XYZ file of C-alpha atoms in Angstrom:
625
model
C 4.119 -12.139 -36.607
C 6.490 -15.158 -36.765
C 9.932 -14.168 -37.584
C 11.420 -18.167 -38.652
C 10.538 -21.584 -38.160
C 13.488 -23.880 -38.591
C 13.896 -27.797 -38.489
C 17.087 -29.167 -38.192
C 18.877 -32.505 -36.871
C 20.667 -32.811 -33.685
C 23.530 -33.234 -35.944
C 23.226 -29.607 -37.018
C 21.939 -30.499 -40.866
C 19.055 -28.198 -41.673
C 16.070 -29.471 -43.207
C 13.490 -26.966 -43.923
C 13.032 -23.483 -42.888
C 10.479 -20.725 -43.345
C 11.226 -16.840 -42.937
C 7.976 -15.455 -42.804
C 8.883 -11.207 -43.143
C 11.943 -12.394 -45.600
C 14.624 -10.623 -43.221
C 17.703 -11.879 -41.765
C 17.523 -12.401 -38.059
C 19.389 -9.733 -36.289
C 22.099 -11.442 -34.131
C 22.281 -15.407 -34.008
C 19.513 -16.245 -31.954
C 19.300 -20.132 -33.098
C 23.342 -20.079 -32.511
C 23.004 -18.840 -28.920
C 19.606 -21.403 -28.380
C 21.900 -24.600 -29.191
C 24.855 -22.852 -27.234
C 23.189 -21.786 -24.257
C 20.458 -24.148 -23.736
C 20.547 -27.545 -25.666
C 24.329 -27.999 -25.230
C 23.868 -27.032 -21.697
C 20.894 -29.095 -20.704
C 18.450 -26.809 -20.197
C 16.404 -27.964 -22.838
C 13.377 -28.401 -20.428
C 12.696 -24.779 -19.872
C 9.732 -23.380 -21.953
C 11.289 -20.960 -23.898
C 14.304 -18.453 -24.328
C 15.060 -14.978 -24.747
C 17.731 -13.623 -26.769
C 18.469 -9.721 -26.657
C 20.663 -7.883 -29.222
C 20.729 -4.321 -30.372
C 18.575 -4.588 -32.802
C 15.709 -6.213 -31.071
C 14.726 -8.737 -28.865
C 13.474 -12.788 -29.791
C 11.720 -15.241 -28.040
C 12.391 -18.680 -28.996
C 10.508 -21.966 -28.411
C 11.314 -25.407 -29.446
C 10.580 -29.237 -29.265
C 11.999 -32.248 -30.252
C 11.385 -35.643 -31.753
C 13.417 -37.806 -30.077
C 12.946 -40.956 -31.971
C 13.856 -39.214 -35.581
C 16.369 -37.055 -33.782
C 14.674 -33.739 -34.889
C 14.548 -30.255 -33.441
C 11.754 -27.732 -34.419
C 12.346 -23.872 -33.327
C 10.310 -21.116 -34.018
C 11.645 -17.668 -33.460
C 9.356 -14.393 -33.001
C 9.767 -10.867 -31.352
C 9.245 -11.065 -27.880
C 7.270 -7.913 -27.982
C 4.280 -9.708 -29.733
C 3.473 -12.718 -27.393
C 2.042 -14.865 -29.942
C -0.023 -17.446 -28.387
C -0.295 -19.893 -31.355
C 2.973 -20.857 -31.342
C 3.297 -23.891 -29.273
C 0.115 -25.304 -31.088
C 1.908 -24.984 -34.301
C 5.255 -26.560 -33.315
C 3.396 -29.411 -32.379
C 1.306 -29.750 -35.467
C 4.614 -28.854 -37.433
C 6.451 -32.085 -35.811
C 3.359 -34.369 -36.351
C 3.398 -33.445 -40.266
C 6.766 -33.335 -40.966
C 7.325 -36.674 -39.016
C 5.067 -38.555 -41.280
C 7.150 -37.468 -44.784
C 10.656 -37.335 -43.268
C 13.470 -39.608 -44.592
C 16.670 -39.998 -43.310
C 18.366 -40.164 -46.807
C 16.401 -36.526 -47.883
C 17.745 -33.351 -47.269
C 15.366 -30.421 -49.451
C 11.801 -30.669 -48.450
C 10.273 -27.608 -50.402
C 6.769 -29.228 -50.583
C 6.169 -28.779 -47.078
C 5.844 -25.034 -47.288
C 2.316 -25.283 -48.405
C 1.353 -27.832 -45.466
C 3.021 -25.096 -43.063
C 0.856 -22.201 -44.353
C -2.224 -24.195 -44.061
C -0.860 -25.363 -40.591
C -0.377 -21.725 -39.502
C -3.766 -20.551 -40.442
C -5.180 -23.021 -38.546
C -3.214 -22.708 -35.548
C -3.992 -18.732 -36.105
C -7.787 -19.384 -35.885
C -7.828 -21.871 -32.966
C -5.872 -19.032 -31.102
C -8.313 -16.367 -32.076
C -11.224 -18.677 -31.154
C -9.909 -19.196 -27.971
C -8.934 -15.775 -27.128
C -12.863 -14.541 -28.172
C -14.342 -17.621 -25.566
C -12.334 -16.330 -22.830
C -13.461 -12.916 -23.602
C -17.049 -13.643 -23.403
C -17.015 -15.969 -20.488
C -15.258 -13.136 -18.387
C -18.526 -11.131 -17.681
C -20.310 -14.033 -16.808
C -18.059 -15.517 -14.152
C -17.451 -11.948 -13.133
C -21.185 -11.150 -12.472
C -21.910 -14.708 -10.840
C -19.127 -14.040 -8.448
C -19.979 -10.889 -7.687
C -23.506 -11.917 -6.896
C -21.843 -14.638 -4.489
C -19.825 -11.967 -2.960
C -22.744 -9.810 -1.996
C -24.965 -12.847 -0.973
C -22.158 -14.146 1.587
C -21.647 -10.584 3.003
C -25.326 -10.465 3.525
C -25.381 -13.964 5.394
C -22.474 -12.846 6.872
C -24.142 -9.654 8.227
C -26.822 -11.319 9.731
C -25.143 -14.122 11.468
C -22.826 -11.501 12.799
C -25.977 -9.725 14.220
C -27.318 -12.952 15.571
C -24.206 -13.607 17.419
C -24.274 -10.382 18.715
C -27.670 -11.087 20.064
C -27.153 -13.972 21.566
C -24.022 -12.853 23.334
C -26.192 -9.893 25.124
C -28.361 -12.588 25.939
C -26.304 -14.922 27.555
C -24.532 -11.726 29.085
C -25.310 -13.102 32.360
C -23.306 -16.097 32.435
C -20.375 -15.380 30.659
C -18.468 -18.520 32.408
C -20.555 -20.802 30.988
C -20.369 -19.566 27.590
C -16.851 -19.030 27.390
C -16.782 -23.191 29.052
C -19.322 -24.294 26.183
C -16.814 -22.584 23.561
C -13.748 -24.128 25.060
C -15.344 -27.517 25.229
C -16.498 -27.485 21.774
C -13.455 -26.108 20.296
C -10.856 -27.833 22.762
C -9.473 -30.297 19.981
C -8.712 -26.866 17.783
C -5.315 -25.172 19.110
C -5.962 -22.301 16.540
C -9.068 -20.836 18.231
C -7.163 -20.705 21.637
C -5.896 -17.347 21.172
C -9.320 -16.284 19.342
C -10.876 -17.542 22.760
C -8.974 -15.668 25.023
C -9.065 -11.886 23.100
C -12.850 -12.609 23.171
C -13.033 -13.971 26.813
C -11.847 -10.067 27.906
C -14.473 -8.849 26.856
C -17.185 -10.862 28.125
C -19.189 -9.947 31.132
C -18.348 -11.295 34.284
C -20.933 -12.318 37.051
C -23.372 -10.070 35.092
C -21.323 -7.145 35.289
C -19.787 -5.690 32.558
C -15.834 -5.800 32.457
C -14.974 -1.981 32.353
C -11.874 -1.709 34.600
C -8.677 -1.691 32.771
C -7.016 -3.091 35.661
C -8.600 -6.684 35.696
C -6.141 -9.194 34.442
C -6.481 -11.292 31.447
C -8.367 -14.431 32.115
C -6.137 -17.921 32.610
C -7.798 -20.287 29.912
C -6.207 -23.603 31.056
C -7.207 -22.547 34.769
C -10.660 -21.640 33.998
C -11.182 -25.286 31.403
C -9.849 -27.189 34.765
C -12.036 -25.588 36.881
C -15.315 -25.640 34.634
C -14.843 -29.712 33.663
C -14.218 -30.235 37.851
C -17.712 -28.809 38.277
C -16.445 -25.967 40.338
C -17.779 -22.488 39.855
C -15.827 -19.005 40.676
C -16.372 -15.558 40.350
C -13.545 -14.504 38.533
C -10.444 -16.050 37.505
C -7.379 -14.303 37.552
C -3.828 -14.738 36.423
C -1.880 -14.529 39.321
C 1.415 -14.424 37.267
C 4.644 -16.434 37.981
C 5.239 -18.569 41.240
C 7.643 -17.292 43.823
C 11.363 -18.796 43.663
C 11.977 -21.385 46.379
C 14.793 -20.076 48.808
C 15.742 -23.094 49.563
C 16.849 -23.559 45.828
C 19.828 -20.745 45.667
C 22.085 -21.098 43.131
C 25.687 -20.674 44.830
C 28.585 -18.553 43.427
C 31.383 -21.013 42.460
C 35.130 -19.751 44.071
C 37.027 -18.157 41.906
C 40.202 -20.046 41.423
C 43.529 -18.008 40.770
C 46.224 -19.129 38.453
C 49.471 -18.221 40.859
C 51.958 -20.061 38.098
C 54.573 -17.535 36.624
C 53.331 -16.478 33.038
C 54.531 -18.408 30.543
C 57.259 -16.915 27.789
C 55.441 -15.345 25.040
C 55.853 -17.460 21.768
C 57.641 -15.610 19.049
C 55.958 -15.823 15.575
C 58.190 -13.839 13.834
C 59.957 -15.212 10.461
C 63.188 -15.367 10.724
C 63.777 -14.295 7.135
C 62.613 -11.094 7.829
C 65.467 -10.610 10.495
C 68.254 -12.224 8.411
C 67.865 -13.154 4.715
C 69.642 -16.600 5.159
C 66.852 -18.705 6.909
C 64.296 -18.583 3.850
C 62.600 -21.805 3.707
C 61.997 -22.224 0.228
C 59.437 -24.395 -1.538
C 61.522 -26.235 -4.336
C 62.272 -29.959 -5.011
C 61.792 -31.000 -1.645
C 58.134 -30.377 -2.342
C 57.705 -32.564 -5.111
C 55.790 -32.555 -8.433
C 52.439 -30.500 -8.966
C 49.477 -32.794 -8.749
C 48.331 -30.722 -12.393
C 50.764 -32.632 -13.962
C 49.766 -36.056 -12.959
C 46.993 -38.299 -14.570
C 44.483 -39.550 -12.065
C 43.724 -43.024 -12.638
C 40.122 -44.620 -12.112
C 40.010 -47.682 -10.230
C 37.818 -50.451 -11.998
C 35.622 -52.224 -9.601
C 33.181 -54.719 -10.143
C 30.091 -53.038 -8.533
C 26.938 -52.533 -10.493
C 26.817 -48.788 -12.393
C 23.287 -48.411 -11.199
C 20.983 -49.079 -8.353
C 17.517 -50.500 -8.255
C 14.370 -48.723 -8.657
C 13.609 -49.820 -5.156
C 16.057 -47.580 -3.399
C 14.083 -44.648 -5.063
C 10.491 -45.973 -3.608
C 11.684 -47.068 0.050
C 9.372 -44.317 1.439
C 6.667 -45.080 -0.525
C 3.577 -47.786 -0.103
C 4.130 -51.151 -0.509
C 1.286 -51.678 -3.008
C 2.982 -48.970 -5.277
C 6.256 -50.466 -5.240
C 5.048 -54.138 -6.016
C 3.204 -52.339 -8.906
C 6.054 -50.224 -10.274
C 8.405 -53.070 -10.042
C 6.227 -55.000 -12.151
C 5.215 -52.587 -14.673
C 8.731 -51.857 -14.909
C 9.906 -55.268 -15.446
C 6.713 -56.125 -17.618
C 7.880 -52.870 -20.128
C 11.515 -54.137 -19.828
C 10.746 -57.862 -21.344
C 8.140 -56.306 -24.352
C 9.371 -53.127 -24.863
C 7.352 -50.255 -25.236
C 6.402 -47.995 -28.154
C 7.217 -44.593 -26.964
C 8.240 -43.198 -23.466
C 6.164 -40.530 -21.518
C 6.415 -38.319 -19.192
C 4.656 -40.977 -16.757
C 6.995 -43.868 -17.554
C 10.108 -41.592 -17.167
C 8.822 -39.842 -13.832
C 9.924 -42.414 -10.822
C 13.174 -43.091 -12.276
C 13.897 -39.515 -12.633
C 12.497 -38.578 -9.065
C 15.110 -41.508 -7.709
C 18.407 -39.679 -10.346
C 16.843 -36.375 -8.734
C 17.049 -37.269 -5.214
C 20.623 -39.106 -5.903
C 22.062 -35.907 -7.106
C 20.702 -33.539 -4.207
C 22.112 -36.301 -1.851
C 25.786 -35.301 -3.763
C 25.259 -31.504 -2.823
C 23.731 -30.738 -5.942
C 21.225 -27.576 -5.459
C 17.717 -28.727 -5.631
C 16.687 -25.961 -8.334
C 19.619 -27.584 -10.553
C 18.747 -30.721 -10.126
C 15.152 -30.554 -11.151
C 16.296 -28.553 -14.499
C 18.422 -31.524 -15.194
C 15.705 -34.195 -15.046
C 13.670 -31.962 -16.928
C 15.962 -31.697 -19.497
C 16.386 -35.525 -19.383
C 12.847 -36.214 -19.829
C 12.491 -33.915 -22.658
C 15.270 -35.748 -24.456
C 13.507 -39.288 -23.706
C 10.504 -38.605 -24.163
C 8.942 -40.262 -27.215
C 11.854 -42.991 -27.759
C 11.141 -46.242 -28.208
C 12.053 -48.481 -25.082
C 14.133 -51.791 -26.786
C 13.428 -54.865 -25.053
C 14.952 -56.152 -22.315
C 15.854 -52.599 -21.276
C 14.612 -50.839 -18.066
C 13.418 -47.483 -18.206
C 15.952 -46.856 -15.112
C 18.832 -48.065 -16.977
C 17.894 -45.343 -19.992
C 17.463 -42.697 -17.722
C 20.824 -42.851 -16.052
C 22.633 -43.263 -19.088
C 20.769 -40.057 -20.305
C 21.911 -38.548 -17.222
C 25.386 -39.825 -17.210
C 25.236 -37.514 -21.160
C 24.133 -34.727 -19.668
C 26.574 -34.438 -16.988
C 29.528 -35.102 -19.167
C 28.366 -32.658 -21.337
C 27.802 -30.212 -18.730
C 31.459 -30.687 -16.984
C 33.569 -31.122 -20.211
C 34.811 -27.524 -20.953
C 33.451 -25.492 -24.086
C 36.701 -23.871 -24.774
C 40.122 -24.730 -24.433
C 41.518 -24.137 -20.971
C 45.323 -25.021 -21.788
C 46.863 -22.089 -19.671
C 50.303 -22.738 -20.585
C 49.410 -22.552 -24.351
C 48.068 -19.140 -23.438
C 50.815 -17.925 -21.262
C 53.419 -18.795 -24.026
C 50.995 -17.095 -26.770
C 51.225 -14.108 -24.572
C 54.909 -14.101 -24.388
C 55.555 -14.209 -28.033
C 53.795 -11.272 -28.431
C 55.891 -9.871 -25.473
C 53.368 -9.010 -22.891
C 52.530 -10.781 -19.438
C 49.681 -13.119 -18.941
C 47.471 -11.799 -16.223
C 44.807 -14.030 -14.106
C 42.800 -12.213 -11.087
C 41.338 -14.494 -8.248
C 38.226 -13.199 -6.925
C 35.711 -14.696 -4.357
C 33.916 -14.474 -1.358
C 35.922 -14.330 1.894
C 37.793 -17.159 3.358
C 37.749 -19.797 0.416
C 41.948 -19.864 0.106
C 42.073 -17.116 -2.710
C 46.055 -16.057 -1.446
C 46.970 -20.042 -0.998
C 45.744 -21.351 -3.812
C 47.086 -18.529 -5.737
C 50.760 -19.473 -4.495
C 49.647 -23.040 -5.745
C 49.092 -22.041 -9.246
C 52.285 -20.061 -8.936
C 54.171 -23.098 -7.765
C 52.552 -25.121 -10.818
C 53.847 -21.958 -13.188
C 57.368 -22.086 -11.537
C 57.592 -26.106 -12.252
C 57.024 -25.010 -16.393
C 59.849 -22.506 -16.105
C 57.729 -19.773 -16.312
C 58.478 -16.559 -14.763
C 55.990 -15.584 -11.924
C 54.966 -12.555 -10.209
C 52.680 -11.681 -7.496
C 50.430 -8.685 -7.161
C 49.192 -7.684 -4.053
C 45.846 -5.894 -4.296
C 43.942 -7.183 -1.022
C 44.344 -3.799 0.645
C 41.461 -4.106 2.553
C 42.091 -7.099 4.701
C 44.645 -6.847 7.230
C 47.424 -9.274 6.813
C 46.843 -9.954 3.364
C 49.941 -8.337 2.112
C 51.896 -9.809 4.699
C 50.393 -13.102 3.766
C 51.212 -12.850 0.086
C 54.829 -12.041 0.871
C 55.334 -15.049 2.902
C 54.286 -17.101 0.083
C 56.739 -15.119 -2.502
C 59.515 -15.457 -0.171
C 59.321 -19.154 0.046
C 58.680 -19.315 -3.617
C 61.545 -16.988 -4.394
C 59.505 -15.012 -6.882
C 58.841 -11.148 -6.951
C 55.750 -9.420 -5.469
C 54.618 -5.937 -5.807
C 52.613 -4.070 -3.439
C 51.682 -0.877 -2.278
C 50.403 -1.548 0.975
C 46.884 -1.072 2.548
C 43.984 1.550 1.748
C 45.213 2.113 -1.791
C 42.747 1.440 -5.179
C 43.593 -1.862 -5.984
C 42.607 -1.012 -9.469
C 45.628 1.253 -9.652
C 47.832 -1.273 -7.847
C 46.896 -4.020 -10.284
C 47.801 -1.616 -13.469
C 51.306 -0.589 -12.041
C 52.161 -4.344 -11.466
C 51.555 -5.313 -14.900
C 53.414 -2.177 -15.935
C 56.621 -3.485 -13.584
C 55.954 -7.444 -15.506
C 56.248 -5.437 -18.788
C 59.966 -4.065 -17.393
C 61.349 -6.926 -15.481
C 60.090 -9.252 -17.937
C 57.641 -11.659 -16.014
C 55.512 -14.057 -18.125
C 52.758 -14.026 -15.747
C 51.070 -11.845 -13.219
C 48.683 -13.493 -10.410
C 46.732 -10.746 -9.056
C 45.263 -11.549 -5.498
C 42.355 -9.286 -4.731
C 40.185 -8.839 -1.360
C 37.365 -11.340 -0.569
C 33.889 -9.969 -0.686
C 30.371 -10.873 -0.309
C 28.159 -11.113 -3.447
C 25.947 -8.384 -1.941
C 28.438 -5.816 -1.082
C 27.735 -2.862 -3.492
C 31.334 -0.887 -2.556
C 33.618 -3.688 -2.681
C 31.709 -5.437 -6.181
C 32.089 -1.859 -7.878
C 35.873 -1.920 -7.020
C 36.122 -5.101 -8.372
C 34.312 -4.603 -11.547
C 36.909 -1.199 -12.169
C 39.594 -3.284 -11.643
C 38.955 -5.732 -14.031
C 37.575 -2.951 -16.838
C 40.963 -1.282 -16.294
C 43.526 -3.873 -16.600
C 41.334 -6.046 -18.668
C 43.176 -9.621 -17.835
C 43.347 -12.683 -19.460
C 41.848 -14.827 -17.011
C 39.301 -14.091 -14.464
C 38.781 -16.779 -11.820
C 36.340 -17.438 -9.076
C 37.644 -19.432 -6.354
C 34.990 -21.112 -4.514
C 34.740 -23.752 -1.687
C 33.426 -27.337 -2.317
C 31.570 -27.281 0.961
C 28.943 -24.719 -0.217
C 26.556 -26.753 -2.221
C 23.175 -24.527 -3.151
C 25.494 -21.134 -1.773
C 27.266 -21.790 -4.932
C 24.390 -20.892 -7.110
C 23.569 -17.523 -5.752
C 27.587 -16.535 -5.086
C 28.652 -17.458 -8.844
C 25.031 -15.921 -10.452
C 25.421 -12.371 -8.509
C 29.232 -12.151 -8.954
C 28.576 -12.065 -12.803
C 25.364 -10.126 -12.696
C 27.160 -7.778 -10.425
C 30.442 -7.262 -12.797
C 27.785 -6.731 -16.056
C 26.011 -4.462 -14.307
C 28.574 -2.599 -12.465
C 30.600 -2.506 -16.182
C 31.282 0.737 -18.075
C 32.089 -1.490 -21.407
C 29.435 -2.639 -23.411
C 30.880 -5.858 -23.452
C 31.540 -6.548 -19.345
C 34.346 -9.393 -18.536
C 32.598 -11.993 -16.733
C 34.066 -15.246 -14.729
C 36.041 -16.952 -17.232
C 36.800 -20.394 -15.122
C 36.616 -21.472 -11.624
C 38.767 -22.873 -9.154
C 37.357 -25.016 -6.499
C 39.128 -25.551 -3.171
C 39.054 -27.769 0.133
C 38.070 -30.479 -2.296
C 39.881 -33.196 -0.191
C 37.032 -32.500 2.899
C 33.987 -33.610 0.962
C 34.113 -37.059 0.440
C 31.522 -37.689 -2.341
C 29.280 -34.436 -1.779
C 30.875 -33.096 -5.203
C 27.739 -31.426 -6.433
C 29.016 -27.791 -5.744
C 31.256 -28.572 -8.840
C 27.956 -29.280 -11.028
C 25.936 -26.459 -9.385
C 28.751 -23.808 -10.317
C 29.723 -25.015 -14.100
C 26.273 -24.995 -14.775
C 25.151 -21.681 -13.407
C 27.747 -19.804 -14.779
C 28.861 -21.999 -18.066
C 32.261 -21.324 -16.443
C 35.081 -24.497 -16.325
C 36.764 -25.875 -13.310
C 40.136 -25.029 -14.452
C 42.054 -26.326 -11.077
C 40.751 -28.149 -8.080
C 42.649 -27.304 -4.525
C 43.291 -30.739 -2.614
C 45.484 -29.961 0.116
C 47.498 -27.669 2.481
C 50.567 -28.087 0.647
C 51.749 -26.057 -2.509
C 51.786 -29.472 -4.501
C 48.043 -30.145 -3.886
C 46.616 -28.571 -6.837
C 45.286 -30.753 -9.786
C 42.661 -30.668 -12.653
C 38.981 -31.786 -12.515
C 38.487 -35.900 -13.593
C 35.095 -35.253 -15.028
C 34.499 -39.199 -15.403
C 35.120 -39.449 -11.507
C 32.667 -36.805 -11.023
C 30.091 -37.921 -12.903
C 30.539 -41.586 -11.624
C 30.116 -39.993 -7.937
C 27.274 -38.023 -8.884
C 25.242 -41.036 -9.909
C 26.615 -43.918 -7.387
């Protein structure tokens, strides 16, 4: 049974709704659809599944882009209704005829909907019966064809065996004919070699197991040359020429005295007077500087000819002419065939900027759904309107959906007399400890008391690395050494921050791969036990497609291994090594699209000041350049 059908505008105004059962939906499936699919540019998907404690729903939707209307159908997932797509299409057609932008109530549409629903159900039932009626016929025909083919195959096989026995006295000629007939087909060579071992040689059956396999290449060449031999045997590899011996090079001994061992110890460990402090000489953090975009006079979009470089000249000329004609005369309604060339060019452009292929394809599908049915104005190119829609979609994805003002949250936690806890997680070698120190330096510039917690008790040297950063920044560090439970260390560090009055606790964790079950279980325990205010995923800007796998599996493991009914997932992203990728900025888009978490910090260098915010306009401009 259809639970509900809802019609509303893109601005959120509900025009008409029909609740078939009269019961309120459990949870908020419509809100979840808008938040998860429509605002996140996943509207190209065919359906959306919503799970709640009271049940599970499936939602399907369609758009009327010219009028700006959204049609959503909700039904229980277990039912698998087949008529929903047809019903949505009919409701869209009928409602668009009576829609008036000045009108907000459509009570007269109830009877029309009942008739459309009956018609859609009747069509679905008729289609189901026709399919069931056609199954036995098709099945019997296929079975008869299969039995006939098997009998014919058996007769052919018997005939082949008879021919083989008949020609058994001249096995070389038989193999030569087979080779000459199929010499162009490289896939048959192995089959011919295997069969050649069982062929009768010189009229005698090859029963000896010591006879080596035929060398097909030599046999073929000899047959073509008109030479006949009794047996061709593979003699194996030729002997090595004794004249071409590899001479052993003389070993050169270094008689120089050994150099003095370099001393890498920090003088601060021996005496506390020579500590290098990261103070004013390092300058102001880039987090507090606004990035200014340079306004150049270059065109914002490229020609459609760039997308058709590898296509045929006739197709390119035809596409250019039709595009120009449509841009001059306009078009009543855009369809997928019109949008396909422009969207393919946009997809290729996104993939060259390191966006994952799956995400680029979903984005193009979502843009196609948003543009389909819209009217193309005169002197407007399809590529231009497609690029504008893609730009809006990228800005919508990369713009944070919630406030990410950390300083405000820190002061709010300070008023409640509790420390603000940030946990840094990620895979191995992405720069968690280094960027943790950058965040600490930025907080110190805002007069915030910071304490580090060395919870990486797995990697050798991790505690010493964090201790060095703490000495340079002159902030306290809580450590318990190695081979300790990181969840317990983090809990004790938060308790210590309560006692010494620290405002922020930055928790460093061990790097772990997303499929490492024991380490992921330990990370889930740390998050569940301490309930941090912010979980930051530290990822590289270099990874590209691997970012999708890392983030999705991190979130999945944290959800699966959590003992809480409402597990904590990743809240934000810290993107490192951003200064090494030039214009390959697609990893930022891939990470945000997969997790829904915003990019809160961007690491762009090796000093403490090299930490900045993500400039959404700059990223979008680079992706579409």
